[in-house]
PDB file of C-alpha atoms in Angstrom:
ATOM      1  CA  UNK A  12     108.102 105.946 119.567  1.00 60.00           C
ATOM      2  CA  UNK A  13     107.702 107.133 115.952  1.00 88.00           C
ATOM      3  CA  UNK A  14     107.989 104.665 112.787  1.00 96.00           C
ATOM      4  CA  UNK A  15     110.687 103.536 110.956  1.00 97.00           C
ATOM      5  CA  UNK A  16     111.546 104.235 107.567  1.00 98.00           C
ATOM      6  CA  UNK A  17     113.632 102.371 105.199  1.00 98.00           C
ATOM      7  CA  UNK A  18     115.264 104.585 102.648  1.00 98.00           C
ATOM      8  CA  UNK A  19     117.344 103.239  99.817  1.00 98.00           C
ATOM      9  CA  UNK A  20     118.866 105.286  97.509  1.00 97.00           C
ATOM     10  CA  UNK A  21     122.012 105.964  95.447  1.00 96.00           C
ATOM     11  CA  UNK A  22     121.966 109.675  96.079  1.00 95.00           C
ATOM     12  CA  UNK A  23     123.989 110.730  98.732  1.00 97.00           C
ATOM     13  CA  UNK A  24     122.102 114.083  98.474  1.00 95.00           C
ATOM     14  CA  UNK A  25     118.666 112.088  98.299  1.00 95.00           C
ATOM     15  CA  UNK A  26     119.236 110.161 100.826  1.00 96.00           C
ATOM     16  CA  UNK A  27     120.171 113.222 103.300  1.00 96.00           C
ATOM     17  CA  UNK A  28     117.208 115.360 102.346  1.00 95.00           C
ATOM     18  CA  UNK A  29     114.887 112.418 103.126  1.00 96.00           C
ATOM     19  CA  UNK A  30     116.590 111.466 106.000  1.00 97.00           C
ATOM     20  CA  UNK A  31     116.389 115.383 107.231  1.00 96.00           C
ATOM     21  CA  UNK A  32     112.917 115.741 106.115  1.00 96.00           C
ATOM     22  CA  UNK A  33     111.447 112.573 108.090  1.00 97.00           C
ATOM     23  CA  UNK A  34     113.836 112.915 110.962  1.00 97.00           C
ATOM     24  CA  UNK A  35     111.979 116.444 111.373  1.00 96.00           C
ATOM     25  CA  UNK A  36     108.685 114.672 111.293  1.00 95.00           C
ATOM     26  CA  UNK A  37     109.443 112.579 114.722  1.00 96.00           C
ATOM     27  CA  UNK A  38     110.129 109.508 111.929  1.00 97.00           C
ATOM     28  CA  UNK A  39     113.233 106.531 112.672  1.00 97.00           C
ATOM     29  CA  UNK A  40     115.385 106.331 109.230  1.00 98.00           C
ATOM     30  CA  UNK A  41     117.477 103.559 108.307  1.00 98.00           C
ATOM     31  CA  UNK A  42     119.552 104.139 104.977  1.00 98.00           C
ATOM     32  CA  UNK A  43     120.410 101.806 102.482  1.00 97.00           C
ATOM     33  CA  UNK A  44     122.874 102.960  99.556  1.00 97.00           C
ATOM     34  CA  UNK A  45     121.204  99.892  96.531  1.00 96.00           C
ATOM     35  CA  UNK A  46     118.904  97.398  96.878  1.00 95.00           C
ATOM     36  CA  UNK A  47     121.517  94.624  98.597  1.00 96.00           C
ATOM     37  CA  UNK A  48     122.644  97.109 101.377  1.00 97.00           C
ATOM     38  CA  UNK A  49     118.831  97.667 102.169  1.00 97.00           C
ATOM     39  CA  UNK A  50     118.566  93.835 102.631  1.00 96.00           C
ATOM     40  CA  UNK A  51     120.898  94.315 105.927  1.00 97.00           C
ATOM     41  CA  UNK A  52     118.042  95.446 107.884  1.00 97.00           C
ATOM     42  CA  UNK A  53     115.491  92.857 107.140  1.00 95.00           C
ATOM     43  CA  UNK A  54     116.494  90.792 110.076  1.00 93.00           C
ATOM     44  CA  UNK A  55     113.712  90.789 111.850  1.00 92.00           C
ATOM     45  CA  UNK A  56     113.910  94.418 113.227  1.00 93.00           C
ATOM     46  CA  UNK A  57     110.503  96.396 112.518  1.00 95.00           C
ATOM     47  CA  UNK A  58     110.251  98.474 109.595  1.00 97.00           C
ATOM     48  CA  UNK A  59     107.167 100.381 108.954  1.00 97.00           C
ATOM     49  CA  UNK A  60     107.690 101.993 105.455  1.00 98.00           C
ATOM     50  CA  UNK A  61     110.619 101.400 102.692  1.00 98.00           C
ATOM     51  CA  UNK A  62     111.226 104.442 100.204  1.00 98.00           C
ATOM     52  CA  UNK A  63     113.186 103.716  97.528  1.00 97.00           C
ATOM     53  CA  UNK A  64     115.065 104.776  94.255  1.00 96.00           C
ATOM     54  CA  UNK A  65     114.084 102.846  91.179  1.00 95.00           C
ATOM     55  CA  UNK A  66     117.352 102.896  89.405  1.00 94.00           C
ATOM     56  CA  UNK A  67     120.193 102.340  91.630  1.00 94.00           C
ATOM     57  CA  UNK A  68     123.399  99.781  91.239  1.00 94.00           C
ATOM     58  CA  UNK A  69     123.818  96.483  92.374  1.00 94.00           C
ATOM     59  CA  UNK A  70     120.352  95.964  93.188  1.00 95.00           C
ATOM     60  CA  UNK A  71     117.428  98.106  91.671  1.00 95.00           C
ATOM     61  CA  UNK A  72     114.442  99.073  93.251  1.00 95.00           C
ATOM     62  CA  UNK A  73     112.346  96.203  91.634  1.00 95.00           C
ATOM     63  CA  UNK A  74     114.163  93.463  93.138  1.00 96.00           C
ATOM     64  CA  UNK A  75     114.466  95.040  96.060  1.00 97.00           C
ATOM     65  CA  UNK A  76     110.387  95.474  95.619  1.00 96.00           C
ATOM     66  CA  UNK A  77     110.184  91.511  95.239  1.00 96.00           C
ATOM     67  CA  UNK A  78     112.995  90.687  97.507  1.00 97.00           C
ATOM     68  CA  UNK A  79     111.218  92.606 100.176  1.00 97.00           C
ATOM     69  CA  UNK A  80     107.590  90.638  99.137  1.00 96.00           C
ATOM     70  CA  UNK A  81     109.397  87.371  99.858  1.00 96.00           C
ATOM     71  CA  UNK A  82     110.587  87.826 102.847  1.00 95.00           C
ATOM     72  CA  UNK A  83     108.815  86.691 106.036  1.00 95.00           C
ATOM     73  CA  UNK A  84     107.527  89.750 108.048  1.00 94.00           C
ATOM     74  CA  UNK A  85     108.125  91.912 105.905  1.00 96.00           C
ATOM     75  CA  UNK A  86     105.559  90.984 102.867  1.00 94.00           C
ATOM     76  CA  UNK A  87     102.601  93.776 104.072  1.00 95.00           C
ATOM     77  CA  UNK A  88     104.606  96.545 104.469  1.00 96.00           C
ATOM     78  CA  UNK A  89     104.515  99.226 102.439  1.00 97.00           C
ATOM     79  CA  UNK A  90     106.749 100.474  99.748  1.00 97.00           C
ATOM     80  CA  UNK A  91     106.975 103.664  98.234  1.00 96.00           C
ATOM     81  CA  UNK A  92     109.252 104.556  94.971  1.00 94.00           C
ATOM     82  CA  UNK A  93     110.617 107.828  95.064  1.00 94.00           C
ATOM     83  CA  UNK A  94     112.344 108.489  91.179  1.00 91.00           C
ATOM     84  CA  UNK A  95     112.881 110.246  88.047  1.00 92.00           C
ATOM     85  CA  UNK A  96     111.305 107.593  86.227  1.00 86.00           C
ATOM     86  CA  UNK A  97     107.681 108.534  85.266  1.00 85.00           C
ATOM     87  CA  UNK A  98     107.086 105.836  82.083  1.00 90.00           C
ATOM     88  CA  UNK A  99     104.049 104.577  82.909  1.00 91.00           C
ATOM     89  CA  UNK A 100     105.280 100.882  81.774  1.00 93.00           C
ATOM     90  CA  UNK A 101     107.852 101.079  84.685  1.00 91.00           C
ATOM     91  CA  UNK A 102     104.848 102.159  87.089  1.00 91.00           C
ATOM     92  CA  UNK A 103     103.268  99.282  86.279  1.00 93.00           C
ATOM     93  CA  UNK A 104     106.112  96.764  86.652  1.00 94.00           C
ATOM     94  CA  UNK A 105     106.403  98.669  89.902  1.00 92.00           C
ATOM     95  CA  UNK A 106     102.916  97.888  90.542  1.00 93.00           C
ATOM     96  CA  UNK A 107     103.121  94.247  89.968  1.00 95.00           C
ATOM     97  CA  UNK A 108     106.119  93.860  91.671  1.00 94.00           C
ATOM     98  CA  UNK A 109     104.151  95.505  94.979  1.00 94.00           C
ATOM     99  CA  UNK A 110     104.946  98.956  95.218  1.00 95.00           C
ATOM    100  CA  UNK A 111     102.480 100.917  97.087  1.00 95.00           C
ATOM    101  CA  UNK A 112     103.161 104.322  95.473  1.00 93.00           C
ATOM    102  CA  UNK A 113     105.229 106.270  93.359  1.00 92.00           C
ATOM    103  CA  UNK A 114     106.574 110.045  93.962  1.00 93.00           C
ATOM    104  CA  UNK A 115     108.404 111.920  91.187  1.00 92.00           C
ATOM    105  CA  UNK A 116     111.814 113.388  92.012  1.00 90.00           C
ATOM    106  CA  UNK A 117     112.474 116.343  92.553  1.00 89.00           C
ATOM    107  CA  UNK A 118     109.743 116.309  95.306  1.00 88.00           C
ATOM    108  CA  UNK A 119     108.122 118.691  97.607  1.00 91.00           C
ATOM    109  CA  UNK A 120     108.803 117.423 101.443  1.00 92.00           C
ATOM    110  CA  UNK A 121     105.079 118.224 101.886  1.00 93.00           C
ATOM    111  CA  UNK A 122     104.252 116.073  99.262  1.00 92.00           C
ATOM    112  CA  UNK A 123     106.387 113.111 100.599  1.00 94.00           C
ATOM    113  CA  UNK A 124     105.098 113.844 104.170  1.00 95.00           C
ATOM    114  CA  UNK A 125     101.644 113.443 102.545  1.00 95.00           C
ATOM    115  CA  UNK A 126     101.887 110.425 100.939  1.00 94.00           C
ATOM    116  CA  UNK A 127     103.680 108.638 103.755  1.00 96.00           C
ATOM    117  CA  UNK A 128     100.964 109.821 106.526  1.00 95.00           C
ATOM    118  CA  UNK A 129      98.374 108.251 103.569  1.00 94.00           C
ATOM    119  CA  UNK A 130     100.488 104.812 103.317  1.00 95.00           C
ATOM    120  CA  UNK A 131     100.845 104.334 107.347  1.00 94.00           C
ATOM    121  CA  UNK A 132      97.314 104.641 108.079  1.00 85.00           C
TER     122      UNK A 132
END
């Protein structure tokens, strides 16, 4: 059975080119559209790897980051941020909030797939 993957973003477009691009890979997707609609599938239900959108309504992908870090089970996983946002000062609150990694959109499906096989080691 492959892993699952968490991905939350606002993107309709993102969301299905991710979704397409792990799906292809043998991986299980769950989709969240914010930050609060990814919190639906922290219910105990295994979750190997959350990708998400920095910016995003409702909930952004910094409380999700800390939301995620409280929650029982779910504190070791991994968390990647896939976004437009390359200030450094961002990648650091990222970093402090517990992100794992950070991938610049637009992004080459290669370069996702590599950074994901890195994170799931």
């Amino acid at each position: 059975m492959g892993k699952t993957i968490l991905i939350v973003d606002d993107s309709e477009s993102i969301r299905e080119v991710v979704s397409f691009t792990l799906e292809n890979e043998g991986y299980n997707v769950l989709v969240g559209v914010d930050g609060k609609d990814a919190l639906k599938f922290l219910d105990g239900q295994s979750i190997d790897l959350v990708i998400t959108d920095l910016h995003m309504p409702v909930m952004d992908g910094i409380e999700l980051i800390k939301t995620v870090r409280k929650t029982e089970g779910y504190q070791r996983i991994p968390i990647l941020f896939l976004t437009t946002e390359s200030q450094v000062a961002k990648k650091m609150e990222a970093k402090e909030a517990g992100a794992t990694g950070w991938i610049i959109k637009p992004f080459v499906p290669s370069k996702l797939l590599d950074a994901i096989s890195k994170v799931l080691r």
